[in-house]
Coordinates of C-alpha atoms in Angstrom, one line a residue:
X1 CA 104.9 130.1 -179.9
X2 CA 103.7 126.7 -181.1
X3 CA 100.2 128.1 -181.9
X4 CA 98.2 127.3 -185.1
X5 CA 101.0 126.0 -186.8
X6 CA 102.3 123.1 -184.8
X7 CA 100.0 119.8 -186.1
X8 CA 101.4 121.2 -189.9
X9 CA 104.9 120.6 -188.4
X10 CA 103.8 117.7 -186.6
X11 CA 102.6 116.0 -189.9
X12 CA 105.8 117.0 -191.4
X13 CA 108.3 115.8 -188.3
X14 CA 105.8 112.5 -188.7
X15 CA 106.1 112.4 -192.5
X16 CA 109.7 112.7 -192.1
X17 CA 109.7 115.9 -194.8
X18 CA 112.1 118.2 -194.4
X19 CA 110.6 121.9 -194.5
X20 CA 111.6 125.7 -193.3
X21 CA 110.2 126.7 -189.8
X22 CA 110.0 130.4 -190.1
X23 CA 108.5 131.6 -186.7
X24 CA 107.8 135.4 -186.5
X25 CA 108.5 137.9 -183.7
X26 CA 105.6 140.1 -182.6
X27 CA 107.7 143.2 -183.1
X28 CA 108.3 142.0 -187.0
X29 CA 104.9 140.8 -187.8
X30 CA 103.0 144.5 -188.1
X31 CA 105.3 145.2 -191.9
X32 CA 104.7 141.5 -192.3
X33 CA 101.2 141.0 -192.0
X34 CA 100.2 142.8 -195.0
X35 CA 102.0 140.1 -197.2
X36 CA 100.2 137.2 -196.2
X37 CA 96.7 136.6 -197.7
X38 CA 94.8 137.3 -195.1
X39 CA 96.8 139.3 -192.6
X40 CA 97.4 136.2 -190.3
X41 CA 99.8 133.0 -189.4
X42 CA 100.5 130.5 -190.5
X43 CA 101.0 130.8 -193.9
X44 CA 102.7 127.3 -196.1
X45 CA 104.7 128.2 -198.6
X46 CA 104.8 126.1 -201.1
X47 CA 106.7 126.4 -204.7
X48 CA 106.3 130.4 -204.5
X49 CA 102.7 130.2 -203.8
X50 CA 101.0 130.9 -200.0
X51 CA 98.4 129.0 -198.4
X52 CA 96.6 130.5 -195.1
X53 CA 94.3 129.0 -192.8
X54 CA 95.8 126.6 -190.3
X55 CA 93.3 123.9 -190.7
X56 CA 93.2 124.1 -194.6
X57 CA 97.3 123.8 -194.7
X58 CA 96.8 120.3 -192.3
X59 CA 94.2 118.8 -195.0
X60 CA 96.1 120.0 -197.9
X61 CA 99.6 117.6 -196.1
X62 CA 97.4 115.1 -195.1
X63 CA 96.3 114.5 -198.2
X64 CA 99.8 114.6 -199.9
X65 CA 101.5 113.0 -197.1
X66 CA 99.2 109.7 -197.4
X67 CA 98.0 110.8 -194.0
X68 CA 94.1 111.6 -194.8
X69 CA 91.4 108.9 -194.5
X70 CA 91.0 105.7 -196.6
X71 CA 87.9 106.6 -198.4
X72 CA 85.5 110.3 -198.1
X73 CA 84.1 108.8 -195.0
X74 CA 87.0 108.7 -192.4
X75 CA 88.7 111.6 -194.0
X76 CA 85.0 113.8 -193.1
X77 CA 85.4 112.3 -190.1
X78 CA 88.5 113.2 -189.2
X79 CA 87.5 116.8 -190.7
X80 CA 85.1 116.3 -187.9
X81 CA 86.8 115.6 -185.1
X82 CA 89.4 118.3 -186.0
X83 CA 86.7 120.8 -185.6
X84 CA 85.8 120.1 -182.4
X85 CA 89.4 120.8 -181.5
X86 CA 88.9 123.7 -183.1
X87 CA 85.6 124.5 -181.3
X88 CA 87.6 124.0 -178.2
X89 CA 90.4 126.4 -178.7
X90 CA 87.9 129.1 -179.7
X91 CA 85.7 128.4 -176.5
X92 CA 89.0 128.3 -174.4
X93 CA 90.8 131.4 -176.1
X94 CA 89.7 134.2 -173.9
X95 CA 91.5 132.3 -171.4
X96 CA 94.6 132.8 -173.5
X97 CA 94.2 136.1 -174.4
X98 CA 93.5 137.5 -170.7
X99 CA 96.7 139.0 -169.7
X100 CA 95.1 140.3 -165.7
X101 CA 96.0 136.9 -163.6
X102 CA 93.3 137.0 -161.3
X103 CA 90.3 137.5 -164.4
X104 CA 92.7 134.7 -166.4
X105 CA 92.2 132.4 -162.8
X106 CA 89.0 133.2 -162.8
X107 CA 88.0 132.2 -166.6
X108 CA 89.7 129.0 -165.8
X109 CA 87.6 128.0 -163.3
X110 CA 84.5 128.4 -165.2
X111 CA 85.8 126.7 -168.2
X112 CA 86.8 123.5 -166.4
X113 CA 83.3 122.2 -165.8
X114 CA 81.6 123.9 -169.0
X115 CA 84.8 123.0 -171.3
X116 CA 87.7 121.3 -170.3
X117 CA 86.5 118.3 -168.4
X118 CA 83.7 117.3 -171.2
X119 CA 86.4 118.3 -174.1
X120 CA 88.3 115.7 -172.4
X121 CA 85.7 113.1 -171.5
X122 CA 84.3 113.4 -174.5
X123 CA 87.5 112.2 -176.5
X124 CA 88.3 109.3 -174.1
X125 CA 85.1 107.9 -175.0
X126 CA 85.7 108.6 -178.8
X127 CA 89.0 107.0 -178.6
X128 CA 87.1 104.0 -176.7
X129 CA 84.2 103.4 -179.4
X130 CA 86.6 104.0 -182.4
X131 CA 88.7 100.5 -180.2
X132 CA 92.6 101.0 -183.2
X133 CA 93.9 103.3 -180.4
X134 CA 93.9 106.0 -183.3
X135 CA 90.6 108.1 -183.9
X136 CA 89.4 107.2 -187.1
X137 CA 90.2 104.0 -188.7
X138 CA 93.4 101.8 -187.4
X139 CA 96.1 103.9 -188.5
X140 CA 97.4 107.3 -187.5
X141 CA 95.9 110.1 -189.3
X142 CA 96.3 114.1 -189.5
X143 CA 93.0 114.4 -186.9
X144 CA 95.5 112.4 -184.7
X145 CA 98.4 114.5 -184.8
X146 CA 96.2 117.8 -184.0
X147 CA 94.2 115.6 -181.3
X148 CA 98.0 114.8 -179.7
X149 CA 99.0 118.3 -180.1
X150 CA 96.1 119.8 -178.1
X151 CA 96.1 116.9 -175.5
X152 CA 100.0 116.9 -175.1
X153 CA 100.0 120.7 -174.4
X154 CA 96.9 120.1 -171.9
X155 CA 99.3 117.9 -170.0
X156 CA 102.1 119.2 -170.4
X157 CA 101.5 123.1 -169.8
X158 CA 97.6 123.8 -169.2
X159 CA 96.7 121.3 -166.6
X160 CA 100.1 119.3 -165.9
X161 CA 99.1 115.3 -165.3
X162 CA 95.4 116.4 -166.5
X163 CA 95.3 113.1 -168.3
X164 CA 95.7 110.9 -165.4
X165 CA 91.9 110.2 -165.0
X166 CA 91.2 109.5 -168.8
X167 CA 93.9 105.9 -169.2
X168 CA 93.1 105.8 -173.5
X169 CA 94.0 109.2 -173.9
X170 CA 97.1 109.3 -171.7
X171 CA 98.5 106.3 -173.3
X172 CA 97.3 107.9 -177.3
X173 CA 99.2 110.3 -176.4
X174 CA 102.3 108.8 -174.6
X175 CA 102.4 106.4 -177.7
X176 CA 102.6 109.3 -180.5
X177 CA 104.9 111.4 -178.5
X178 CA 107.3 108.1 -178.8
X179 CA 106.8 107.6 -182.3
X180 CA 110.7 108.2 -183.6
X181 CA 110.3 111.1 -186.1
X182 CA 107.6 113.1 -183.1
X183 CA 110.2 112.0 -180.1
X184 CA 112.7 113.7 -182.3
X185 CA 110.7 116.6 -183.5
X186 CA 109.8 117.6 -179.6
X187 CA 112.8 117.1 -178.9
X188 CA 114.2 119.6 -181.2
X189 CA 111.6 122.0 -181.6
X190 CA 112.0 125.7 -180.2
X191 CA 111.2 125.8 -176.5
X192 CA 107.9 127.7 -176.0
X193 CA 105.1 128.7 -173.4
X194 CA 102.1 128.4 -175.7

């Protein structure tokens, strides 16, 4: 799956660095998870030493990939708005995890009017006020490239076309997904459901 991992390979693809995309297979990762530092993915590995924590490995690129803030403000603020994504994928997870279809239908419909819908709203208008087309400042950032990943996969595999109602968000994300080094990085990446 794409999972955790994906806006660290998105900030790579974008960064144009080349790097090792080891993806693990359920039935491998019980004798793996012992080895990473805190018995869950993904892990960076970086000059024989591990860092964990998806969220913590995207700051730690950003940062040496030129793609962090301009100055301690934007880069809390785009610290910011990456936790609300992650706010979102925690409030939306039982959804994922539900594997009886008619519960999994049923959590759906709950979350569209108490998450989903304001998730979404609420970013249009961010993307509005903020008036670059990016979220924080006028140039793309790392909170950008996890705010595309979550809102690509929304319409591209939660809620196909979700983005249809919400104009600044469709086009955000129409115009990373054409950047050159993304185009080519979806383009190329394994094929997954999540």
């Amino acid at each position: 799956m794409m999972g955790r991992a994906e806006p660290a390979r998105l900030i790579f693809a974008y960064a144009g660095v080349n790097f090792t995309d080891e993806r693990i297979e359920k039935s491998e990762w019980p004798a793996l998870k012992s080895t990473t530092p805190h018995g869950q993915l993904p892990v960076l590995h970086v000059d024989g030493k591990q860092l964990a924590q998806s969220r913590v490995i995207e700051r730690f690129l950003a940062k040496k990939l030129g793609l962090s803030g301009d100055n301690e403000w934007e880069t809390a603020k785009m610290d910011e708005l990456v936790a609300c994504v992650e706010d979102f994928l925690i409030q939306i997870a039982p959804w994922f995890k539900e594997q009886e279809q008619a519960k999994k239908v049923e959590i759906f419909r709950s979350l569209i009017d108490t998450t989903i819908i304001p998730f979404i709203s609420a970013f249009e208008n961010l993307l509005i006020s903020n008036g670059t087309g990016y979220f924080v400042g006028d140039k793309i950032s790392y909170a950008d490239l996890a705010i595309f990943h979550i809102f690509w996969f929304m319409n591209t595999k939660i809620l196909p076309g979700s983005l249809r109602k919400y104009p600044k968000l469709l086009e955000f994300v129409d115009k990373i997904a054409n950047i050159d080094n993304i185009k080519k990085w979806i383009a190329q990446r394994p094929k997954t459901e999540a």
